Coordinates of C-alpha atoms and ligand atoms in Angstrom, one line a residue:
X1 CA -16.4 -9.2 -12.2
X2 CA -17.3 -5.1 -13.0
X3 CA -16.8 -2.2 -10.7
X4 CA -18.2 1.1 -10.7
X5 CA -14.5 2.6 -9.5
X6 CA -11.6 1.1 -10.1
X7 CA -10.6 0.6 -13.0
X8 CA -7.6 -2.6 -13.6
X9 CA -5.1 -3.4 -16.5
X10 CA -2.7 -6.5 -16.4
X11 CA 0.3 -6.6 -18.3
X12 CA 3.6 -8.5 -18.0
X13 CA 2.5 -9.4 -14.7
X14 CA 2.2 -6.3 -13.0
X15 CA -1.4 -4.8 -11.9
X16 CA -2.1 -1.3 -12.1
X17 CA -5.8 -0.4 -10.0
X18 CA -6.0 2.8 -10.4
X19 CA -9.0 4.5 -7.8
X20 CA -11.4 6.8 -10.6
X21 CA -13.9 8.7 -7.9
X22 CA -11.5 12.0 -9.4
X23 CA -14.6 14.7 -9.2
X24 CA -14.6 13.6 -5.5
X25 CA -10.5 13.2 -5.0
X26 CA -10.7 9.6 -4.8
X27 CA -12.2 9.7 -1.3
X28 CA -13.4 6.4 0.1
X29 CA -16.9 5.6 0.7
X30 CA -18.3 2.5 1.3
X31 CA -19.2 0.9 -2.2
X32 CA -15.5 2.4 -3.7
X33 CA -14.6 0.3 -0.1
X34 CA -15.6 -2.7 -1.2
X35 CA -15.1 -3.2 -5.0
X36 CA -11.2 -2.3 -3.9
X37 CA -11.4 -5.6 -0.4
X38 CA -13.2 -8.0 -4.1
X39 CA -10.4 -6.5 -6.2
X40 CA -7.6 -7.1 -4.4
X41 CA -9.3 -11.2 -3.0
X42 CA -9.5 -11.2 -6.8
X43 CA -5.5 -9.5 -8.0
X44 CA -4.8 -11.9 -5.0
X45 CA -5.8 -15.3 -6.3
X46 CA -4.5 -14.0 -10.0
X47 CA -1.3 -16.7 -10.6
X48 CA -0.7 -13.9 -13.4
X49 CA -0.5 -11.0 -10.9
X50 CA 2.8 -11.1 -9.2
X51 CA 2.9 -7.2 -8.0
X52 CA -0.4 -4.1 -7.5
X53 CA 0.6 -0.8 -8.0
X54 CA -2.1 1.1 -6.1
X55 CA -3.0 5.2 -7.5
X56 CA -5.5 8.1 -8.0
X57 CA -7.2 9.0 -11.2
X58 CA -6.3 12.3 -12.7
X59 CA -3.7 15.0 -11.6
X60 CA -4.4 15.9 -8.3
X61 CA -5.0 13.0 -5.2
X62 CA -3.8 10.2 -4.6
X63 CA -7.7 9.3 -2.4
X64 CA -8.1 12.8 -0.2
X65 CA -9.7 10.9 2.4
X66 CA -12.8 8.8 3.9
X67 CA -16.1 11.0 2.3
X68 CA -16.7 13.2 4.1
X69 CA -20.5 13.7 2.3
X70 CA -20.7 10.1 3.7
X71 CA -19.4 9.9 7.3
X72 CA -21.4 13.0 8.4
X73 CA -24.8 11.5 9.1
X74 CA -23.4 8.3 10.9
X75 CA -24.2 6.5 14.6
X76 CA -21.2 5.7 16.7
X77 CA -22.1 1.6 15.5
X78 CA -22.6 2.5 11.8
X79 CA -18.8 4.5 12.0
X80 CA -17.4 2.2 13.4
X81 CA -17.9 -0.6 11.6
X82 CA -16.9 1.7 8.3
X83 CA -14.1 1.9 10.6
X84 CA -13.2 -1.8 10.6
X85 CA -14.8 -2.8 7.2
X86 CA -11.5 0.2 5.8
X87 CA -9.5 -1.7 8.3
X88 CA -9.8 -5.2 6.6
X89 CA -9.2 -3.9 3.6
X90 CA -5.9 -2.1 5.1
X91 CA -4.5 -5.5 6.5
X92 CA -5.7 -7.9 3.6
X93 CA -3.2 -5.5 1.4
X94 CA -0.5 -5.0 3.7
X95 CA -1.0 -8.3 4.9
X96 CA -1.7 -10.5 1.8
X97 CA 0.7 -12.1 -0.3
X98 CA 1.2 -9.5 -3.7
X99 CA 3.7 -6.7 -3.5
X100 CA 1.0 -3.1 -4.0
X101 CA 3.3 -0.4 -5.0
X102 CA 1.9 2.9 -3.8
X103 CA 2.4 5.5 -7.0
X104 CA 0.8 8.5 -4.8
X105 CA -0.1 11.0 -7.4
X106 CA -1.2 14.0 -5.6
X107 CA -3.8 15.0 -2.1
X108 CA -3.5 12.1 0.1
X109 CA -4.9 12.6 3.2
X110 CA -6.6 11.6 6.3
X111 CA -8.2 7.1 4.9
X112 CA -5.8 8.5 2.1
X113 CA -3.0 8.2 3.6
X114 CA -4.2 5.7 5.6
X115 CA -4.8 3.7 2.5
X116 CA -1.4 5.1 0.9
X117 CA 0.3 3.1 4.1
X118 CA -0.7 0.1 3.7
X119 CA 1.2 0.2 0.7
X120 CA 4.4 -1.9 0.9
X121 CA 6.4 1.4 -0.7
X122 CA 5.1 4.4 -1.3
X123 CA 6.5 7.0 -4.2
X124 CA 5.2 10.3 -4.2
X125 CA 5.3 12.8 -7.5
X126 CA 6.3 15.9 -6.1
X127 CA 2.7 17.1 -5.6
X128 CA 1.3 15.5 -3.8
X129 CA 0.2 16.2 -0.1
X130 CA 0.1 14.2 2.5
X131 CA -2.0 14.6 6.2
X132 CA -4.1 12.9 8.6
X133 CA -6.8 15.8 8.8
X134 CA -9.4 14.5 10.7
X135 CA -8.3 16.3 13.6
X136 CA -10.0 19.1 12.0
X137 CA -13.1 17.9 11.4
X138 CA -13.8 16.6 14.9
X139 CA -13.2 13.2 15.0
X140 CA -9.8 11.0 15.4
X141 CA -8.4 8.9 12.1
X142 CA -10.0 5.8 12.4
X143 CA -8.5 3.3 9.7
X144 CA -4.9 2.5 11.3
X145 CA -3.4 6.2 11.2
X146 CA -2.5 5.9 14.5
X147 CA -1.8 3.4 14.2
X148 CA 0.8 3.1 11.4
X149 CA 2.0 6.8 11.4
X150 CA 4.1 6.6 14.5
X151 CA 6.0 3.0 13.1
X152 CA 6.4 4.8 9.5
X153 CA 8.0 8.5 11.2
X154 CA 8.0 7.6 15.0
X155 CA 5.9 8.4 17.5
X156 CA 6.0 12.2 18.3
X157 CA 6.4 12.8 14.8
X158 CA 3.3 11.3 14.4
X159 CA 1.7 12.9 17.7
X160 CA 1.8 16.6 15.7
X161 CA 0.8 15.6 12.6
X162 CA -2.4 14.3 14.0
X163 CA -2.2 17.4 16.5
X164 CA -2.5 19.6 13.7
X165 CA -4.0 18.3 11.5
X166 CA -0.7 19.1 8.7
X167 CA -0.6 18.6 5.8
X168 CA 3.6 17.9 4.9
X169 CA 4.5 17.5 1.1
X170 CA 6.2 15.3 -0.5
X171 CA 10.0 16.3 0.6
X172 CA 9.0 16.5 3.6
X173 CA 7.8 12.8 3.5
X174 CA 10.4 12.1 2.0
X175 CA 13.0 13.0 4.6
X176 CA 11.2 11.5 7.2
X177 CA 9.9 8.3 5.9
X178 CA 6.3 8.5 4.9
X179 CA 7.4 8.6 1.0
X180 CA 10.4 6.0 0.1
X181 CA 10.9 8.3 -2.6
X182 CA 9.5 11.1 -4.6
X183 CA 9.6 12.2 -8.5
X184 CA 7.9 14.4 -11.6
X185 CA 4.4 13.9 -11.7
X186 CA 5.0 12.5 -15.1
X187 CA 7.7 10.5 -13.7
X188 CA 5.3 8.6 -11.8
X189 CA 3.8 5.4 -13.1
X190 CA 7.0 4.5 -15.2
X191 CA 8.9 4.9 -12.2
X192 CA 6.3 2.7 -10.0
X193 CA 6.3 0.1 -13.1
X194 CA 10.1 0.5 -13.9
X195 CA 10.3 -1.0 -9.9
X196 CA 7.2 -3.1 -9.4
X197 CA 8.9 -4.8 -13.7
X198 CA 12.0 -5.2 -11.4
X199 CA 10.0 -7.1 -8.2
X200 CA 8.3 -9.3 -10.2
X201 CA 11.2 -10.5 -12.5
X202 CA 12.4 -12.3 -8.8
X203 CA 11.6 -15.6 -7.1
X204 CA 8.2 -15.2 -6.3
X205 CA 8.3 -17.3 -3.3
X206 CA 11.0 -15.6 -1.4
X207 CA 9.7 -12.3 -2.5
X208 CA 7.0 -13.4 0.2
X209 CA 8.6 -15.0 2.3
X210 CA 10.4 -11.3 3.0
X211 CA 7.1 -9.7 3.5
X212 CA 5.9 -12.0 6.0
X213 CA 9.7 -12.0 7.6
X214 CA 9.4 -8.6 7.8
X215 CA 5.4 -7.7 8.3
X216 CA 5.0 -10.4 11.4
X217 CA 8.7 -10.6 12.6
X218 CA 8.1 -6.6 13.2
X219 CA 5.3 -7.3 15.5
X220 CA 6.9 -9.7 17.6
X221 CA 9.8 -9.8 20.7
X222 CA 13.1 -9.1 18.5
X223 CA 14.9 -12.5 20.1
X224 CA 11.5 -14.1 19.1
X225 CA 11.9 -12.6 15.9
X226 CA 14.8 -13.7 15.0
X227 CA 13.7 -17.0 15.2
X228 CA 11.0 -16.1 12.8
X229 CA 13.2 -14.9 10.0
X230 CA 15.5 -18.6 10.9
X231 CA 12.2 -20.5 10.5
X232 CA 11.8 -18.2 6.8
X233 CA 14.9 -18.8 5.9
X234 CA 15.2 -22.2 6.1
X235 CA 11.7 -22.5 4.3
X236 CA 13.3 -21.2 1.2
X237 CA 15.7 -24.2 1.0
X238 CA 12.3 -26.4 0.2
X239 CA 12.2 -24.1 -3.5
X240 CA 13.1 -25.1 -6.3
X241 CA 14.2 -21.5 -6.9
X242 CA 17.3 -21.6 -4.2
X243 CA 18.8 -24.5 -6.2
X244 CA 19.0 -22.4 -9.1
X245 CA 19.6 -19.5 -8.4
X246 CA 22.4 -21.0 -6.1
X247 CA 24.0 -22.8 -9.4
X248 CA 23.0 -20.1 -11.7
X249 CA 25.5 -17.8 -10.0
X250 CA 28.1 -21.2 -9.3
X251 CA 28.0 -21.8 -13.4
X252 CA 28.0 -18.4 -14.0
X253 CA 24.7 -18.1 -16.1
X254 CA 21.2 -15.9 -15.2
X255 CA 18.8 -17.5 -13.1
X256 CA 15.2 -19.2 -14.9
X257 CA 12.8 -18.7 -11.6
X258 CA 10.3 -20.8 -11.1
X259 CA 8.1 -19.2 -8.5
X260 CA 7.7 -22.3 -6.3
Ligands
CO8_301 N1 -15.0 13.5 0.8 C1 -16.2 14.0 0.5 N2 -15.7 14.7 -1.1 C2 -14.3 15.3 -0.7 C3 -13.6 14.9 -0.3 C4 -13.6 14.0 1.1 N3 -12.9 13.9 2.0 N4 -12.4 15.8 -0.4 C5 -13.3 16.3 -1.6 N5 -13.6 16.4 -1.6 C6 -15.1 16.5 -2.8 C7 -15.1 18.3 -2.0 O1 -16.1 18.6 -2.0 C8 -15.1 18.7 -3.5 O2 -16.5 18.4 -4.4 P1 -17.7 19.1 -5.3 O3 -16.6 20.0 -6.3 O4 -18.7 18.4 -5.4 O5 -17.8 20.3 -4.5 C9 -14.3 18.2 -4.7 O6 -14.0 16.5 -4.2 C10 -12.9 18.9 -4.9 O7 -12.7 19.3 -3.6 P2 -12.2 21.1 -3.2 O8 -12.9 21.7 -4.3 O9 -12.5 20.7 -2.4 O10 -10.6 21.1 -3.9 P3 -9.4 22.3 -3.6 O11 -8.4 22.0 -4.5 O12 -9.7 23.4 -3.2 O13 -9.1 21.6 -2.1 C11 -9.0 20.0 -0.7 C12 -8.2 20.3 -2.0 C13 -7.9 20.6 0.0 C14 -7.9 18.3 -1.0 C15 -9.5 19.6 -0.4 O14 -11.1 19.1 -1.1 C16 -10.0 19.0 1.1 O15 -9.9 19.7 2.3 N6 -10.5 16.9 1.6 C17 -11.4 17.4 2.3 C18 -9.7 16.3 3.1 C19 -10.2 15.6 4.2 O16 -10.7 16.0 5.3 N7 -8.9 14.2 3.9 C20 -10.3 13.2 5.5 C21 -11.9 12.7 5.7 S1 -11.4 12.2 6.6 C22 -10.8 11.0 6.9 O17 -10.1 10.4 5.6 C23 -11.3 9.4 7.5 C24 -11.1 8.8 7.1 C25 -12.0 8.0 8.9 C26 -13.0 7.2 8.5 C27 -13.8 6.3 9.7 C28 -14.9 5.9 9.6 C29 -16.4 6.4 9.4

């Protein structure tokens, strides 16, 4: 399948996916959202790929938001449809079976901040600015920002950021829990690759079950979530990797994972 707005490299079980519209600061128009949906479906189905790194082309922006020139003339039903299309993509990223690391390399604003928040982990370069500036356009976040941001930074900080439209720099983003790590821009991809390589070297069934336990469990009442975790923990004992991992520990040798 061909992609006009995306670049892809796959190396050693890690896919590096780059949104490539640097002249428009990688802002997301409907064709790019459509390409991202097709690409994530392809990568989730590719057994060679264990971890996906998502970044933006150029040194200035990860994604500067939804494409405002496309949004400007929309009617309410079209705007709702664009919101639903992107929300579906972001759900596929958050709930999909592969780990997704956001390598956030500059502005992550509006829909760009919402896309970053759908990633499992965010590593930000020191020039990154996060924000939900939709209020300055007379709209509210529509790609699940009103839901994912408070879950990451708390209700009142999320309201402050959305009411004011203010951006936060990478250090502040790390302090409030929006970024997990901050590095020099020159080190960003290498740091993401190192983390991706480490995660790709782990037993993948258990990695997938951790993702499921956290994502689904956080949406449940706590006693139900504990029971759900116990079920998934039990499921690990149906895998060859549980047998191998424990045998290897007891035999004092490195484990050889089969990812099944
Ligand atoms: N959409 C379209 N084009 C953009 C966007 C964007 N979000 N951001 C930047 N661009 C374009 C600029 O228009 C400019 O194009 P050109 O060179 O043709 O004039 C080019 O990228 C470079 O941008 P600037 O010249 O503005 O660069 P600066 O360094 O001066 O400023 C900023 C960088 C601060 C990032 C500035 O570009 C900016 O404020 N951008 C807009 C940020 C924003 O408001 N993002 C939120 C958009 S709304 C959103 O994401 C909601 C999505 C949900 C939609 C729901 C359903 C419809």
